[in-house]
PDB file of C-alpha atoms in Angstrom:
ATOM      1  CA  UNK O   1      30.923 -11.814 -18.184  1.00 72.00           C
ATOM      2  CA  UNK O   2      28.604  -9.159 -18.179  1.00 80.00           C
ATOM      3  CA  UNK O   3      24.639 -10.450 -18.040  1.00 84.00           C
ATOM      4  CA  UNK O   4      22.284 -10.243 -21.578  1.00 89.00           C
ATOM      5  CA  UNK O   5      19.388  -7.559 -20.477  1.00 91.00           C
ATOM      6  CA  UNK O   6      16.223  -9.177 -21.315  1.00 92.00           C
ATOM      7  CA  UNK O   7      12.554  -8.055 -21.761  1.00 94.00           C
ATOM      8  CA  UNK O   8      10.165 -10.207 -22.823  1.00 95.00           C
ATOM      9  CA  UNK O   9       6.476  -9.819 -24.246  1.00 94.00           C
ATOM     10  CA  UNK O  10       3.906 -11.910 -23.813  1.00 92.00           C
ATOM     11  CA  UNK O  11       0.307 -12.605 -25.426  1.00 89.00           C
ATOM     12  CA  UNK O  12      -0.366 -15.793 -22.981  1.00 88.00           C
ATOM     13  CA  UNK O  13      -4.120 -16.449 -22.889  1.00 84.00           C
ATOM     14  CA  UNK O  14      -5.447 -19.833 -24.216  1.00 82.00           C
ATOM     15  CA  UNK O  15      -2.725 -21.941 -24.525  1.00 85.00           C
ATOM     16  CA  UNK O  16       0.933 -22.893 -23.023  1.00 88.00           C
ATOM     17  CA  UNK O  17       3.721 -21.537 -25.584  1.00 92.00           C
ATOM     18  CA  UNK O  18       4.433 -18.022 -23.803  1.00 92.00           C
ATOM     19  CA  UNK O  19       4.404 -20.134 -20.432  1.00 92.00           C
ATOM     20  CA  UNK O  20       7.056 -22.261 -22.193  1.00 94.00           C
ATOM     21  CA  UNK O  21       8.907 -19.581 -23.466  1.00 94.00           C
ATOM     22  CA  UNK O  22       9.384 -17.675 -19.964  1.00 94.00           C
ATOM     23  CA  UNK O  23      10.129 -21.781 -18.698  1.00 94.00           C
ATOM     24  CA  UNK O  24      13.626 -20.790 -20.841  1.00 94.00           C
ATOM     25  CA  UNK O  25      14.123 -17.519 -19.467  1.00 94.00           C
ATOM     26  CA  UNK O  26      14.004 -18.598 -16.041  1.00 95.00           C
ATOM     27  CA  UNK O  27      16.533 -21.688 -16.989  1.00 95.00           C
ATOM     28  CA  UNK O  28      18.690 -18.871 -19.135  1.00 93.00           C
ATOM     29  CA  UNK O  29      18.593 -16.260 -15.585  1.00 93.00           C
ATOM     30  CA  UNK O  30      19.604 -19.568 -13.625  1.00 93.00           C
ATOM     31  CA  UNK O  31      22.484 -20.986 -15.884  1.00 93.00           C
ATOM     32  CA  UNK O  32      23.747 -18.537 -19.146  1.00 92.00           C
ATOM     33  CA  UNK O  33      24.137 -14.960 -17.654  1.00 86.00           C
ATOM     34  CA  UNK O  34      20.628 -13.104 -18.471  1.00 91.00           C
ATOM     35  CA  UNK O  35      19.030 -10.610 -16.523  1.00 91.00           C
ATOM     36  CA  UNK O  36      15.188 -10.327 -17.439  1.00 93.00           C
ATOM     37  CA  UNK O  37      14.217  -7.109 -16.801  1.00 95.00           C
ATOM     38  CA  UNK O  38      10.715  -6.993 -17.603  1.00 96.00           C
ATOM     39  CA  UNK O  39       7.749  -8.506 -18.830  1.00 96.00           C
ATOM     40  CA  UNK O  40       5.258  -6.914 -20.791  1.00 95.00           C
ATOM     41  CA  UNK O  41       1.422  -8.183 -21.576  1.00 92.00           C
ATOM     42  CA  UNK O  42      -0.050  -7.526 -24.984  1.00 87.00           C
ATOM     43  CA  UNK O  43      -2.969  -9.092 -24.952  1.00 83.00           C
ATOM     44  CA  UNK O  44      -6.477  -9.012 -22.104  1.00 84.00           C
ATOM     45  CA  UNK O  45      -7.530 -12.105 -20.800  1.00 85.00           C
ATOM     46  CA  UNK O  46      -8.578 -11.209 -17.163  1.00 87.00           C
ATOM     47  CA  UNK O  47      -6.279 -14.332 -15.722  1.00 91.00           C
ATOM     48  CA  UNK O  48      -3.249 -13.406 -17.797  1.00 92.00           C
ATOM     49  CA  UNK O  49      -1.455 -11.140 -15.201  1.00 94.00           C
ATOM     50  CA  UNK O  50      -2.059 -13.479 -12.195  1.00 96.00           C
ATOM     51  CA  UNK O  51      -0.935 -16.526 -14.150  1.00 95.00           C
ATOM     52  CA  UNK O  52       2.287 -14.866 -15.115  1.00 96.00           C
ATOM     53  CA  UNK O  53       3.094 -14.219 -11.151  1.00 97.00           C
ATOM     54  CA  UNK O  54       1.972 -17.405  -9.971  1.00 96.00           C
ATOM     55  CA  UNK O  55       3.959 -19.002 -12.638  1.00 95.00           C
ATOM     56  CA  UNK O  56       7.199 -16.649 -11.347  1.00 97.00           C
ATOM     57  CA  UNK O  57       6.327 -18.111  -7.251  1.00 96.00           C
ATOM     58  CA  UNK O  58       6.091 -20.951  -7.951  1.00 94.00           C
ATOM     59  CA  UNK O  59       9.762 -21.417  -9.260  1.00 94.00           C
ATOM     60  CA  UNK O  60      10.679 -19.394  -6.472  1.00 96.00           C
ATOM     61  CA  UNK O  61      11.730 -16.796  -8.750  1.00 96.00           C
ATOM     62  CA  UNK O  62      11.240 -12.707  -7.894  1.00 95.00           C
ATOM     63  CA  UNK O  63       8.392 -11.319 -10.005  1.00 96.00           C
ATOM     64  CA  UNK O  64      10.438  -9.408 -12.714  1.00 96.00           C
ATOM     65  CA  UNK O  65       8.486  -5.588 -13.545  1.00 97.00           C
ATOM     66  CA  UNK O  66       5.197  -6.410 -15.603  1.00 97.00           C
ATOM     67  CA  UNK O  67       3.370  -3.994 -17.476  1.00 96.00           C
ATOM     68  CA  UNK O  68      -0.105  -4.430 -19.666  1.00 93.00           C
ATOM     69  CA  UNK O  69      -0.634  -2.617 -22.996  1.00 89.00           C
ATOM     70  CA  UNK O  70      -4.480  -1.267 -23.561  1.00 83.00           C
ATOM     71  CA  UNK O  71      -6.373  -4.093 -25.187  1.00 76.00           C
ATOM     72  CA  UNK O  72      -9.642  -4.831 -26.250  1.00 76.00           C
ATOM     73  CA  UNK O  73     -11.330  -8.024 -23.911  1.00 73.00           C
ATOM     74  CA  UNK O  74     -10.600 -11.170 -25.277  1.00 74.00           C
ATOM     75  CA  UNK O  75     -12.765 -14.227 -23.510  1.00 71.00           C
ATOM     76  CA  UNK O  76     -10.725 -17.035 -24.737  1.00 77.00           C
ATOM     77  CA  UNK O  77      -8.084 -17.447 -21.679  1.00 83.00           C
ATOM     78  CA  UNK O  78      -8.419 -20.925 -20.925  1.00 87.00           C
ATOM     79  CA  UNK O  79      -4.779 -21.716 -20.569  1.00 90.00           C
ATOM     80  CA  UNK O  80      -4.341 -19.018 -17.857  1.00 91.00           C
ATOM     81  CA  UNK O  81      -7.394 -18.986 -16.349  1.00 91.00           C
ATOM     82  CA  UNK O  82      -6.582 -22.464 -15.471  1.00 93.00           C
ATOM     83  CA  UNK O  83      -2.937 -21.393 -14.141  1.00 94.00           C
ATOM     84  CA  UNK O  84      -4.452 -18.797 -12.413  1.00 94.00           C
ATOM     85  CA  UNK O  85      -7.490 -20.554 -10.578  1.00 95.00           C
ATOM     86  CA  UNK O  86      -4.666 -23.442 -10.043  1.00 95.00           C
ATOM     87  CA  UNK O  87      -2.000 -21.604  -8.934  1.00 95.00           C
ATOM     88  CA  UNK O  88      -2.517 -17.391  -8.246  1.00 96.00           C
ATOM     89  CA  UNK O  89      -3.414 -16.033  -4.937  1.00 96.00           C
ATOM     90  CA  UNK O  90      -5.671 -12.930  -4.337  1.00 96.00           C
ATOM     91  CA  UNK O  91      -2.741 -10.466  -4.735  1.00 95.00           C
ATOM     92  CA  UNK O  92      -1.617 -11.606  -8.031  1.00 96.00           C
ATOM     93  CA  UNK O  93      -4.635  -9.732  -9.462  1.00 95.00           C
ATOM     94  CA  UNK O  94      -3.191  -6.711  -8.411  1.00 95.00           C
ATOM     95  CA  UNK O  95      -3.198  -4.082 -11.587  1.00 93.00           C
ATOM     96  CA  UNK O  96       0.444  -3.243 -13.099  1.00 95.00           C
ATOM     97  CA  UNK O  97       1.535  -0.565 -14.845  1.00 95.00           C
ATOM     98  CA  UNK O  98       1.061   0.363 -18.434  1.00 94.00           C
ATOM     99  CA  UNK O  99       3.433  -1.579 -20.336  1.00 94.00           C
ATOM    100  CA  UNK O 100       4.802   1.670 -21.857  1.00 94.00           C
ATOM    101  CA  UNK O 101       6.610   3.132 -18.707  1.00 95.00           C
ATOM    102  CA  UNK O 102       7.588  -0.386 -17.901  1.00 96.00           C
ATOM    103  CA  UNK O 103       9.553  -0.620 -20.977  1.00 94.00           C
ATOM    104  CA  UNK O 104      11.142   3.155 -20.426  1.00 95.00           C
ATOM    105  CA  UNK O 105      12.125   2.201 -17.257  1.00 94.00           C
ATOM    106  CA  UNK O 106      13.716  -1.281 -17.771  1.00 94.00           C
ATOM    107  CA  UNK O 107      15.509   0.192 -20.624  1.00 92.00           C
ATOM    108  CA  UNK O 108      16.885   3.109 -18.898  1.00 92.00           C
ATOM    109  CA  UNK O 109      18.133   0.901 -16.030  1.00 88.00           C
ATOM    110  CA  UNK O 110      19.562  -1.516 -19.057  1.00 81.00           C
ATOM    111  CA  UNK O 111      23.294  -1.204 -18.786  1.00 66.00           C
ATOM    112  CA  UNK O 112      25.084   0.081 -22.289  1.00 60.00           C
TER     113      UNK O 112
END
């Protein structure tokens, strides 16, 4: 059965339903034939990022592609500031791409 090519965007920041959400992505990669080929960030809470990679270690999953869309500073992160300060090492903090070529290049690896 050929896999479901997945990207999925998130606005995680001060509470737990985009965390949630990637919880069934990782159980749909595991057990119904998905392959999530990127994640994209459109929101700017400075722990966002590092909470999304710490959240992908700690399942033991591979980081998927991650890119961040220009946003104006928002200061209510308390849901992943918490993740991150719980959770994210040093190197999670590490800047990613503009969402923009992550999405050209997930979709022109897509298959079909």
């Amino acid at each position: 059965m050929k896999k479901l090519d997945f990207i999925f965007d998130t606005d995680v920041g001060s509470d737990c339903d985009d965390m949630m959400a990637l919880t069934y992505l990782v159980y749909a990669k595991r057990n119904l034939n998905i392959n999530l080929k990127a994640v994209t960030y459109s929101h700017n809470c400075p722990h966002a990022i590092a909470a999304i990679k710490a959240f992908f270690k700690d399942l033991g999953e591979e980081i998927p592609p991650i890119g961040r869309m220009p946003a104006e500073p928002v200061e209510k992160d308390n849901y992943s500031r918490a993740v991150a300060r719980k959770f994210a090492t040093e190197e999670d903090y590490a800047p990613v791409p503009d969402a923009v070529s992550v999405l050209r290049r997930a979709l022109a690896d897509s298959e079909g």
